[in-house]
CSV table of C-alpha atoms in Angstrom, one decimal:
chain,number,residue,atom,x,y,z
A,1,MET,CA,8.1,20.5,-17.5
A,2,LYS,CA,6.4,20.8,-14.1
A,3,ARG,CA,7.5,21.1,-10.5
A,4,VAL,CA,7.2,18.2,-8.1
A,5,GLU,CA,4.4,19.9,-6.1
A,6,GLU,CA,2.4,20.5,-9.3
A,7,LEU,CA,2.7,16.8,-10.3
A,8,LEU,CA,1.8,15.6,-6.9
A,9,ARG,CA,-1.3,17.8,-6.8
A,10,GLU,CA,-2.3,16.6,-10.3
A,11,GLY,CA,-1.7,13.0,-9.4
A,12,TRP,CA,-3.8,13.4,-6.2
A,13,SER,CA,-6.6,15.1,-8.2
A,14,VAL,CA,-6.6,12.3,-10.9
A,15,LEU,CA,-6.8,9.5,-8.3
A,16,ARG,CA,-9.1,11.3,-6.0
A,17,VAL,CA,-11.7,11.8,-8.8
A,18,ASP,CA,-11.9,8.1,-9.4
A,19,ALA,CA,-12.2,7.3,-5.6
A,20,VAL,CA,-14.8,10.0,-4.9
A,21,ALA,CA,-16.8,9.0,-8.0
A,22,GLY,CA,-16.9,5.4,-6.8
A,23,GLU,CA,-18.1,6.5,-3.4
A,24,ALA,CA,-20.6,8.9,-4.8
A,25,GLY,CA,-22.2,6.1,-6.8
A,26,LYS,CA,-22.5,4.1,-3.6
A,27,THR,CA,-24.1,7.0,-1.8
A,28,ARG,CA,-26.7,7.4,-4.5
A,29,GLU,CA,-27.5,3.7,-4.5
A,30,VAL,CA,-27.9,3.7,-0.8
A,31,GLY,CA,-30.0,6.8,-0.8
A,32,GLU,CA,-32.3,5.4,-3.5
A,33,ALA,CA,-32.8,2.3,-1.4
A,34,GLY,CA,-34.3,4.6,1.3
A,35,GLU,CA,-31.7,4.0,4.0
A,36,ALA,CA,-31.2,6.4,6.9
A,37,GLY,CA,-29.0,9.5,6.7
A,38,GLU,CA,-26.3,7.7,8.8
A,39,VAL,CA,-25.5,5.6,5.7
A,40,GLY,CA,-24.9,8.8,3.7
A,41,GLU,CA,-22.6,10.1,6.4
A,42,ALA,CA,-20.6,6.9,6.4
A,43,ALA,CA,-20.3,7.0,2.6
A,44,GLU,CA,-19.0,10.6,2.9
A,45,GLU,CA,-16.4,9.5,5.5
A,46,ALA,CA,-15.4,6.6,3.2
A,47,ALA,CA,-15.1,9.1,0.3
A,48,ALA,CA,-12.9,11.3,2.5
A,49,GLU,CA,-10.7,8.4,3.4
A,50,HIS,CA,-10.4,7.4,-0.3
A,51,ALA,CA,-9.3,10.9,-1.1
A,52,ARG,CA,-6.6,10.7,1.5
A,53,GLU,CA,-5.5,7.4,0.2
A,54,ALA,CA,-5.4,8.9,-3.3
A,55,GLY,CA,-2.9,11.5,-1.9
A,56,ARG,CA,-0.8,8.7,-0.4
A,57,GLU,CA,-0.8,6.7,-3.6
A,58,ALA,CA,0.1,9.7,-5.7
A,59,ALA,CA,3.0,10.4,-3.4
A,60,LEU,CA,4.2,6.8,-3.6
A,61,LEU,CA,4.0,6.8,-7.4
A,62,LEU,CA,5.8,10.1,-7.7
A,63,THR,CA,8.6,9.1,-5.4
A,64,HIS,CA,9.0,5.9,-7.4
A,65,ALA,CA,9.0,7.8,-10.7
A,66,LEU,CA,11.7,10.2,-9.4
A,67,GLY,CA,13.7,7.5,-7.5
A,68,TRP,CA,13.4,9.6,-4.3
A,69,SER,CA,12.5,8.9,-0.7
A,70,LYS,CA,9.3,10.4,0.6
A,71,GLU,CA,11.3,12.8,2.6
A,72,GLN,CA,13.0,14.0,-0.6
A,73,LEU,CA,9.6,14.5,-2.2
A,74,TRP,CA,8.7,17.1,0.4
A,75,VAL,CA,12.1,18.8,0.7
A,76,ARG,CA,12.5,19.0,-3.0
A,77,SER,CA,8.9,19.9,-3.9
A,78,ARG,CA,9.8,23.0,-5.8
A,79,GLU,CA,12.2,21.3,-8.2
A,80,VAL,CA,11.4,20.9,-11.8
A,81,VAL,CA,10.9,17.3,-13.0
A,82,ASP,CA,12.4,16.3,-16.3
A,83,ASP,CA,10.2,15.2,-19.2
A,84,GLU,CA,11.1,11.4,-18.9
A,85,GLN,CA,10.2,11.3,-15.2
A,86,GLU,CA,7.0,13.2,-15.8
A,87,LYS,CA,6.0,10.8,-18.6
A,88,TYR,CA,6.8,7.8,-16.4
A,89,PHE,CA,4.7,9.3,-13.5
A,90,ARG,CA,1.8,9.8,-15.9
A,91,GLU,CA,2.1,6.1,-17.1
A,92,LEU,CA,2.0,5.0,-13.5
A,93,LEU,CA,-1.1,7.1,-12.8
A,94,ALA,CA,-2.8,5.6,-15.9
A,95,ALA,CA,-2.0,2.1,-14.8
A,96,ARG,CA,-3.3,2.8,-11.3
A,97,ARG,CA,-6.5,4.3,-12.7
A,98,HIS,CA,-7.0,1.1,-14.6
A,99,GLY,CA,-6.9,-0.9,-11.3
A,100,LYS,CA,-3.3,-2.1,-11.1
A,101,PRO,CA,-2.2,-2.2,-7.5
A,102,VAL,CA,0.3,0.4,-6.4
A,103,ALA,CA,2.5,-2.4,-5.0
A,104,TYR,CA,2.8,-3.9,-8.5
A,105,LEU,CA,3.6,-0.5,-10.0
A,106,VAL,CA,6.4,0.2,-7.5
A,107,GLY,CA,7.5,-3.4,-7.1
A,108,GLU,CA,7.3,-3.5,-3.3
A,109,LYS,CA,5.0,-3.5,-0.3
A,110,GLU,CA,5.7,-3.0,3.4
A,111,PHE,CA,4.4,-5.6,5.8
A,112,TYR,CA,5.1,-5.8,9.5
A,113,SER,CA,7.7,-3.1,9.1
A,114,LEU,CA,9.6,-5.2,6.5
A,115,LYS,CA,9.9,-4.4,2.8
A,116,PHE,CA,8.8,-7.2,0.4
A,117,TYR,CA,9.3,-7.2,-3.3
A,118,VAL,CA,6.2,-8.1,-5.2
A,119,GLY,CA,5.2,-8.6,-8.8
A,120,GLU,CA,2.1,-9.6,-10.7
A,121,GLY,CA,2.5,-13.3,-9.8
A,122,VAL,CA,2.4,-12.6,-6.1
A,123,LEU,CA,-0.5,-11.6,-3.9
A,124,VAL,CA,0.1,-8.2,-2.3
A,125,PRO,CA,0.6,-8.4,1.4
A,126,ARG,CA,-2.3,-6.8,3.2
A,127,PRO,CA,-2.1,-4.7,6.4
A,128,ASP,CA,-5.0,-6.6,7.9
A,129,THR,CA,-2.9,-9.8,7.6
A,130,GLU,CA,-0.5,-8.4,10.1
A,131,ILE,CA,-3.3,-9.3,12.6
A,132,LEU,CA,-2.6,-13.0,11.8
A,133,VAL,CA,1.1,-12.5,12.7
A,134,GLU,CA,0.1,-11.1,16.1
A,135,ALA,CA,-2.4,-13.8,16.7
A,136,VAL,CA,0.1,-16.6,16.0
A,137,LEU,CA,2.7,-14.9,18.2
A,138,GLY,CA,0.0,-14.4,21.0
A,139,TYR,CA,-0.9,-18.1,20.7
A,140,PHE,CA,2.7,-19.3,21.1
A,141,ARG,CA,3.4,-16.8,23.9
A,142,ALA,CA,0.4,-18.2,25.8
A,143,LEU,CA,1.8,-21.8,25.7
A,144,PRO,CA,3.6,-23.1,28.8
A,145,PRO,CA,7.4,-23.2,28.4
A,146,SER,CA,8.6,-26.4,26.7
A,147,PRO,CA,10.6,-28.8,28.7
A,148,VAL,CA,12.9,-29.3,25.7
A,149,PRO,CA,15.2,-26.2,25.5
A,150,SER,CA,15.6,-26.3,21.7
A,151,ALA,CA,11.9,-26.8,20.9
A,152,GLY,CA,11.0,-23.1,20.4
A,153,ILE,CA,8.4,-22.1,17.8
A,154,ARG,CA,8.4,-24.1,14.6
A,155,LEU,CA,6.0,-23.1,11.8
A,156,LEU,CA,5.4,-24.1,8.2
A,157,ASP,CA,4.0,-21.6,5.7
A,158,TRP,CA,2.5,-23.8,3.0
A,159,GLY,CA,1.6,-22.1,-0.3
A,160,THR,CA,3.6,-19.1,0.6
A,161,GLY,CA,3.1,-16.2,-1.9
A,162,SER,CA,5.4,-13.3,-1.0
A,163,GLY,CA,6.5,-15.1,2.1
A,164,CYS,CA,5.5,-12.2,4.2
A,165,LEU,CA,3.9,-14.2,7.0
A,166,ALA,CA,6.9,-16.6,7.3
A,167,VAL,CA,9.5,-13.8,7.2
A,168,ALA,CA,7.6,-11.7,9.7
A,169,LEU,CA,7.3,-14.6,12.1
A,170,ALA,CA,11.0,-15.6,11.5
A,171,GLN,CA,12.0,-12.0,12.5
A,172,THR,CA,10.5,-12.8,16.0
A,173,GLY,CA,12.8,-15.8,16.4
A,174,ALA,CA,10.4,-18.6,15.2
A,175,ALA,CA,11.9,-21.4,13.1
A,176,VAL,CA,9.9,-21.2,9.9
A,177,GLY,CA,9.8,-23.4,6.8
A,178,LEU,CA,8.4,-22.3,3.5
A,179,MET,CA,6.7,-24.5,0.9
A,180,ASP,CA,5.2,-23.2,-2.3
A,181,SER,CA,2.2,-25.1,-3.7
């Protein structure tokens, strides 16, 4: 049985090795192609970001395995983890190493400060898609006021996966309809 901090370090190390190995391969390919040293520096920065992401992923997987919040993870870092929780964490790490998205492993993903439950049949909401929410809101805010008081913003999210776009927009007061397929 190990302490939380040991498992977190181990998880980070496992996920980091995969991320850095992937970036190192890209660096060698670029270097062999004869590109400038700037490309190598960019690859090193990308590898560092992947290592930080590995730490975030390890923490998410461990909090999920323990059933704790991220705050509890840090406050209770010296506690010993029971065998079943440790085994479950290792299973999550193995699944992540084989390419399964963290959101599928923990069953949820935050989008536009809202929590969405996701599974393998749903596309994982991406942070860069939040830009689309902002763009839609910006477009509608720029329109002149409607002479019809009840008009407001009305949107249809056709082919909605997780519904994250529609729900995020509805949180702003837009009337949103959902249609799958």
